[in-house]
Coordinates of C-alpha atoms in Angstrom, one line a residue:
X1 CA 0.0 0.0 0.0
X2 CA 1.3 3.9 -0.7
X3 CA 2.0 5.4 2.4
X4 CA -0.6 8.3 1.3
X5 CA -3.9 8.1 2.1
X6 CA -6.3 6.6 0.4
X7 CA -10.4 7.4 0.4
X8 CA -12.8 5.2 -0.2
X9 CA -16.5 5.8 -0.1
X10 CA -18.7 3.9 2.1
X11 CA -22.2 3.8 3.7
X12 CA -21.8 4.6 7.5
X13 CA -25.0 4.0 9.9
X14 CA -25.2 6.1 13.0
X15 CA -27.5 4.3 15.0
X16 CA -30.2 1.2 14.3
X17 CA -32.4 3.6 12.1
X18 CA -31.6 2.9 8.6
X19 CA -32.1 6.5 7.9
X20 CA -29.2 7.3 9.8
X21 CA -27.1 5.9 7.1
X22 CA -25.3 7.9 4.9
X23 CA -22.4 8.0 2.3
X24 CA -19.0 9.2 3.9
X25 CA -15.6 9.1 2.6
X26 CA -13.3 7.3 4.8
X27 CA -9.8 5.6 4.5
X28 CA -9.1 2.7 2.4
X29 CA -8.4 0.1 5.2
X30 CA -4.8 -1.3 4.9
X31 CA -5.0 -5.7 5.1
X32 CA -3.4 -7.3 8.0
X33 CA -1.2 -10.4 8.4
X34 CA -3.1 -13.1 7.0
X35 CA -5.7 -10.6 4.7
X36 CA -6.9 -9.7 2.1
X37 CA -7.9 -5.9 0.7
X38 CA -10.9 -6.8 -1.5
X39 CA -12.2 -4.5 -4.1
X40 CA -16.1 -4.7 -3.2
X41 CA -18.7 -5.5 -6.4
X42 CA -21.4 -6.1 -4.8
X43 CA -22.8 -6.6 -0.9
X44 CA -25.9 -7.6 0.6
X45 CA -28.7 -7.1 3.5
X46 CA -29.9 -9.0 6.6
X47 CA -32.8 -8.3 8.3
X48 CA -31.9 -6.9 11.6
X49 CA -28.3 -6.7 11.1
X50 CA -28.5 -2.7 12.1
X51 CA -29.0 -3.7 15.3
X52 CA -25.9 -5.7 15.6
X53 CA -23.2 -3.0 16.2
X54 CA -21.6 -2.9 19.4
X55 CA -20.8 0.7 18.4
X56 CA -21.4 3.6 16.4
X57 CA -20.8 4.6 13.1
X58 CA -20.7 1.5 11.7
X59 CA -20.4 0.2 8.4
X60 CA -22.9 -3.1 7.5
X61 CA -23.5 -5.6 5.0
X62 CA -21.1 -8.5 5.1
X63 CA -22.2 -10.9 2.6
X64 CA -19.6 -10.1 -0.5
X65 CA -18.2 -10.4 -3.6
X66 CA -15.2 -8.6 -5.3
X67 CA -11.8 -8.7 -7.0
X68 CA -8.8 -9.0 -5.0
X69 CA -6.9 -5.7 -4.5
X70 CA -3.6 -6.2 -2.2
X71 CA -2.4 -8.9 0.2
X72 CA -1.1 -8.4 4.0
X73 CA 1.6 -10.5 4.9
X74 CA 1.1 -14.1 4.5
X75 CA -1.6 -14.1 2.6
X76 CA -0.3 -16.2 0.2
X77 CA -2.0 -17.6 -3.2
X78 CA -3.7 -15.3 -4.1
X79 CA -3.4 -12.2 -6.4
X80 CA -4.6 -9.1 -7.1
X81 CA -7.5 -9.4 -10.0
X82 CA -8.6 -12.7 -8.0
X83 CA -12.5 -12.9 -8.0
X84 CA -13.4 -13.8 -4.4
X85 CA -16.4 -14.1 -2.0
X86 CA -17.5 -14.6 1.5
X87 CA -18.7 -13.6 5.1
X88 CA -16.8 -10.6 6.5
X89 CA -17.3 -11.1 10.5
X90 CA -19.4 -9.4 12.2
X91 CA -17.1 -7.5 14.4
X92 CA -15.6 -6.1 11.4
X93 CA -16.8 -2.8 9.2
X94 CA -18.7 -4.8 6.6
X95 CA -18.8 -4.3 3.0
X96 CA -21.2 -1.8 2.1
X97 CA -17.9 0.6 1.5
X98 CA -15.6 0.0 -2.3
X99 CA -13.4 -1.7 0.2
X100 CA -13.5 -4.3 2.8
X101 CA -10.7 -6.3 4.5
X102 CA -11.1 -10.1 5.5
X103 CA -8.5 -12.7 6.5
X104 CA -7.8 -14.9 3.2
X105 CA -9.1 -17.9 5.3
X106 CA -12.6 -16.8 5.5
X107 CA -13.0 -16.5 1.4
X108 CA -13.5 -18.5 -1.5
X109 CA -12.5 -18.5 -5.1
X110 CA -16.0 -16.7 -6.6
X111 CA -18.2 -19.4 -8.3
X112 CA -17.5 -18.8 -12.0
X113 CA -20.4 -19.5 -13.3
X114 CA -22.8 -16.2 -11.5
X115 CA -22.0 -12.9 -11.6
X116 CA -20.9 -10.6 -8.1
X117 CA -24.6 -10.2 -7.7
X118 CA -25.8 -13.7 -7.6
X119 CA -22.4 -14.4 -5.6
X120 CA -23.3 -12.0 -2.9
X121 CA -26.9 -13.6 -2.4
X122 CA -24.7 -16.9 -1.0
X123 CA -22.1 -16.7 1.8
X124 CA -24.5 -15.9 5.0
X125 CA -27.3 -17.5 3.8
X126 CA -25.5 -20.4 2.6
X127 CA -22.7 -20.8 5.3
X128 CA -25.9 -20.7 8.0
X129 CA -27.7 -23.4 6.2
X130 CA -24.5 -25.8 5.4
X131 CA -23.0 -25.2 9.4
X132 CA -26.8 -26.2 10.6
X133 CA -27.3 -28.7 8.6
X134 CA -24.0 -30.8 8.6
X135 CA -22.6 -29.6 11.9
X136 CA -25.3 -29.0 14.5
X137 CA -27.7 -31.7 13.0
X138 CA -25.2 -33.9 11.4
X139 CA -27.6 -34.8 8.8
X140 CA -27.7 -38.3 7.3
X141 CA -29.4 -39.6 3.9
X142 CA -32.4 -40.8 4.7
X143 CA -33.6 -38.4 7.2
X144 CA -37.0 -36.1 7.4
X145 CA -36.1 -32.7 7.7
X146 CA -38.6 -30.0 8.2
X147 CA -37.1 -26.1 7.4
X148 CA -39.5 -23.4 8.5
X149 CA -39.2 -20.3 5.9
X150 CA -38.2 -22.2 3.0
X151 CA -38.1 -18.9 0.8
X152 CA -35.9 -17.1 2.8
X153 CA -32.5 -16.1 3.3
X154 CA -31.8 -19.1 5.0
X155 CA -33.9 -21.5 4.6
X156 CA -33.5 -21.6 0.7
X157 CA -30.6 -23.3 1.2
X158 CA -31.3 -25.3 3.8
X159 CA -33.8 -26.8 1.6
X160 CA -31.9 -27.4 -1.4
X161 CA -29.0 -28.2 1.0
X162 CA -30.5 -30.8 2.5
X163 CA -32.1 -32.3 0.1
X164 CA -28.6 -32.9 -1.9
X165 CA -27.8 -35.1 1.1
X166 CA -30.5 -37.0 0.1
X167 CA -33.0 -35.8 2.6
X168 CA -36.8 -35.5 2.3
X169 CA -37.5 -32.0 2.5
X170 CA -40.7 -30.4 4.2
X171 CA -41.2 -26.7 3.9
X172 CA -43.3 -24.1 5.5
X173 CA -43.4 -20.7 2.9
X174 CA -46.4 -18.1 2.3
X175 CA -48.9 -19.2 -0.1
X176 CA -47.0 -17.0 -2.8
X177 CA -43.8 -19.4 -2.6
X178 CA -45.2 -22.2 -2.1
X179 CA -44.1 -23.7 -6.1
X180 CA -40.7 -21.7 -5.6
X181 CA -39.6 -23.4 -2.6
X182 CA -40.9 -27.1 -4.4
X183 CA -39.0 -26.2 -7.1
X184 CA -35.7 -25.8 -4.6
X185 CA -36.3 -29.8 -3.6
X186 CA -39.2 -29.7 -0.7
X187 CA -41.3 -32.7 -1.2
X188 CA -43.9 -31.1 0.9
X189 CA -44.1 -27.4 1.1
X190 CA -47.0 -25.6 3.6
X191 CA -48.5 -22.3 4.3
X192 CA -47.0 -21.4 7.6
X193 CA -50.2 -19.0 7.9
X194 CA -51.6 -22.6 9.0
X195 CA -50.9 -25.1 11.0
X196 CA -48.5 -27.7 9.9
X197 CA -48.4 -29.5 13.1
X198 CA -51.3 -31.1 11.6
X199 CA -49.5 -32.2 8.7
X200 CA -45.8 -33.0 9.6
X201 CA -44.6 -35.7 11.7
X202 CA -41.4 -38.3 12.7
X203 CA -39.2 -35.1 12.0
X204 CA -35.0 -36.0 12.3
X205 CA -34.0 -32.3 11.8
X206 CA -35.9 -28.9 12.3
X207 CA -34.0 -25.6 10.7
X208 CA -35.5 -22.9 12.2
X209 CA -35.0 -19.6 10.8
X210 CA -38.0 -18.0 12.2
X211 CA -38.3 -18.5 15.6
X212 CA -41.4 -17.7 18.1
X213 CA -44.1 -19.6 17.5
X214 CA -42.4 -21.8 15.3
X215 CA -39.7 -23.1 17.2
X216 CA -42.5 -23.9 19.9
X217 CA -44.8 -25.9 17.7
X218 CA -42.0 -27.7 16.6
X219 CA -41.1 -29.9 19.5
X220 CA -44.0 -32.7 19.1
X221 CA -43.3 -33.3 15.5
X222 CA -39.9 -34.4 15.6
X223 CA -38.8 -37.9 16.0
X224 CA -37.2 -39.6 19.5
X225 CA -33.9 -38.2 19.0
X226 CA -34.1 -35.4 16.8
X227 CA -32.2 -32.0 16.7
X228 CA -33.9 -28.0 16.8
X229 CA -31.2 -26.0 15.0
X230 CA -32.4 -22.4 16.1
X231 CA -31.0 -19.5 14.0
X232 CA -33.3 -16.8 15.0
X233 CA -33.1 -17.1 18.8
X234 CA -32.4 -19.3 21.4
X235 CA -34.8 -22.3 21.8
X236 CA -36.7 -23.5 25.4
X237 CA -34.2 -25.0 27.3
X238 CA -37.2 -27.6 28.4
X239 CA -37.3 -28.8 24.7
X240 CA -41.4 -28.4 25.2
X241 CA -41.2 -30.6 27.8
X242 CA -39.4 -33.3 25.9
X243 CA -36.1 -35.2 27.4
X244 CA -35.3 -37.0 24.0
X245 CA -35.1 -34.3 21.8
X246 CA -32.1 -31.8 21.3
X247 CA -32.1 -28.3 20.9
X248 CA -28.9 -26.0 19.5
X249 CA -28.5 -22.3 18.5
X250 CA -25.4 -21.1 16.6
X251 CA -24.3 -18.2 15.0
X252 CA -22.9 -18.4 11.6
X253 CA -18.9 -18.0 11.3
X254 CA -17.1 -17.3 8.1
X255 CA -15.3 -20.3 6.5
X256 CA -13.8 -20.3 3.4
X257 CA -13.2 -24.2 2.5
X258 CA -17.5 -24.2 3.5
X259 CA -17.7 -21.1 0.7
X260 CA -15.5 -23.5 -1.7
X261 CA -17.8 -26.5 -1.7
X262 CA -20.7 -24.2 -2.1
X263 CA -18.9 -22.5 -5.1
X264 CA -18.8 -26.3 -6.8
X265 CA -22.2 -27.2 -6.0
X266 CA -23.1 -23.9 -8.2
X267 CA -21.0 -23.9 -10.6
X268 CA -22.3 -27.7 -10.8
X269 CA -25.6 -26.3 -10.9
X270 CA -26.9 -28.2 -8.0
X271 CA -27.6 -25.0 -6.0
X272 CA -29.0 -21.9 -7.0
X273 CA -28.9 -18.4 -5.2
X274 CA -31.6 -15.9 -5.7
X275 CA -31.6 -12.6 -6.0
X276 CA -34.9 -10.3 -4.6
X277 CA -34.2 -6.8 -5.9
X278 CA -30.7 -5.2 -6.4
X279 CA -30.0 -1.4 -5.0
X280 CA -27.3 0.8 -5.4
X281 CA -24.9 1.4 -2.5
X282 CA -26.4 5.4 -2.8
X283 CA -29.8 4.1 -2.3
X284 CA -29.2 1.7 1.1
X285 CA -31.2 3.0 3.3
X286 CA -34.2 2.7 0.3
X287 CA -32.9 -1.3 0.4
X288 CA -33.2 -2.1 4.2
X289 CA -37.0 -0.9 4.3
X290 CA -37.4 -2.7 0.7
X291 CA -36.0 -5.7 2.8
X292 CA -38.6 -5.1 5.3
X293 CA -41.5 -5.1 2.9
X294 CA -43.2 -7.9 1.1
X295 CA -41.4 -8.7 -1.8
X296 CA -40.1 -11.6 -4.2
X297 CA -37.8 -14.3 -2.3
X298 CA -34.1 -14.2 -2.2
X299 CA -31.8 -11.5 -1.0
X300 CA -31.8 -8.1 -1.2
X301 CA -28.3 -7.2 -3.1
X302 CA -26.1 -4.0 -3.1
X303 CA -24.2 -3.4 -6.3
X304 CA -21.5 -1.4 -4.8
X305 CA -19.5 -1.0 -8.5
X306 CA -19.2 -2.7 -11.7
X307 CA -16.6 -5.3 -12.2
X308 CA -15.2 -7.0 -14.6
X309 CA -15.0 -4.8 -18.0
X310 CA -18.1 -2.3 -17.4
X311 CA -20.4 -5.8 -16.4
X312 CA -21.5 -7.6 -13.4
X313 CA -20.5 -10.5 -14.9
X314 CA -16.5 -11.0 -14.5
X315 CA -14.2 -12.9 -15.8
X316 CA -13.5 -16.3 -14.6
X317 CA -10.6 -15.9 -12.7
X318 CA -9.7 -18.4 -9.6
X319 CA -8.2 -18.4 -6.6

């Protein structure tokens, strides 16, 4: 890096209000031992994530996808040009800024075959649904699982997720995705406006984006054994009264081998990420209430700058 400073601009939130946020030129951030300075494309948000900060101003988003820009010390393998994606962690300034510093361990070659916007859609959604999945539920073929919000950020990839384990998939989703989350691999998708304890039972695995009500209902349909993943919040400790059930809440943590086997499974064209509506970084405060507001499912994506020749689409570059 040149020992003069460098500006970058970014979107800076000042308190939990999205209307707080607003564009400010700060300092390109210089890449630590073990980082990576990455060139943002395109970023994405989470409902909620505003009120994350521990303090104020802060800078969110931290799904991402970019070009490599410089490398700290020992960062090796990788150069600058390098299409990359991933999870910035959530005690770092996220990525809704042209630059954003991770450590190269928590990113992945891009998948070559979607552009930075599709690539954006993937890392929380998809690192939340593979860690559940195969690490808190250590999901086998064969197994029922039920994933409540099927459309969403989350649960879209739990469901096509699990069902490439071989799984068989029951959904809830609103009566407007019902066909969209059957066409991601649910054998049985329900309108959560009802009740689908009447309909679901001998559950192995519940992944539960939702939380509430949800979670609660979901104790006496699972199976003598079974695990609760809870995403949202932290299940009853009582289980719903039940001694041979498991409950377990996690929160998602980059990983960048995680973000390389889901960059095969798209490029394989076995999993598919969706994007909702895409915003310019200008416009971000416009996107979190459009994220907040009925709308088509996937994720609400960011295009921070276009890469790759004056397109979104970039060349196929790997890591």
């Amino acid at each position: 890096m040149n020992d003069a400073v460098r500006i970058m601009r970014a979107m800076r939130a000042s308190s939990s209000d999205p209307a707080s946020l607003t564009s400010e030129s700060v300092p390109v951030p210089d890449p630590g031992p073990g980082e990576l300075l990455v060139e943002v494309g395109s970023t994405a948000i989470t409902a909620g994530e505003l009120s994350w900060p521990e303090s104020w101003p802060a800078i969110p988003c931290h799904d991402m996808s970019g070009v490599v820009a410089a490398a700290g010390d020992g960062a090796d393998g990788w150069r600058s040009g390098d299409e990359v994606y991933g999870l910035v962690g959530f005690d770092r300034p996220g990525a809704a800024a042209e630059y954003v510093t991770a450590p190269a361990a928590d990113l992945a070659p891009k998948p070559a075959s979607v552009d930075h916007l599709s690539a954006a859609a993937i890392p929380l959604g998809g690192l939340t649904a593979w860690q559940a999945l195969h690490e808190h539920a250590r999901l086998t073929a064969g197994q029922h699982v039920l994933v409540h919000g099927g459309a969403g950020g989350v649960g879209a990839y739990a469901v096509q997720l699990a069902a490439l384990a071989g799984a068989r998939v029951t959904a809830t989703a609103s009566a407007r995705d019902l066909a969209f989350v059957a066409g991601l691999g649910a054998r049985d998708v329900l309108d959560y406006s009802g009740r689908f304890e009447d309909h679901v039972r001998d559950v192995d695995v519940v992944i539960d984006p939702v939380g509430g009500t949800a979670t609660s209902r979901s104790w006496p349909v699972m199976r003598s054994g079974g695990t609760l993943v809870a995403i949202a919040e932290e299940p009853d400790p009582g289980q719903g009264g039940r001694g041979d059930v498991r409950g377990v809440y996690f929160v998602v943590r980059p990983d960048g081998g995680q973000l390389r086997e889901l960059a095969a499974l798209v490029d394989k064209q076995q999993l598919r990420p969706t994007v909702s509506a895409v915003f310019e970084l200008a416009a971000l405060p416009e996107a979190f209430q459009a994220q907040r507001a009925p709308r088509l499912p996937g994720k609400v994506i960011i295009r921070v700058r276009h890469l790759g020749g004056g397109s979104d689409r970039g060349s196929r570059r790997s890591g």
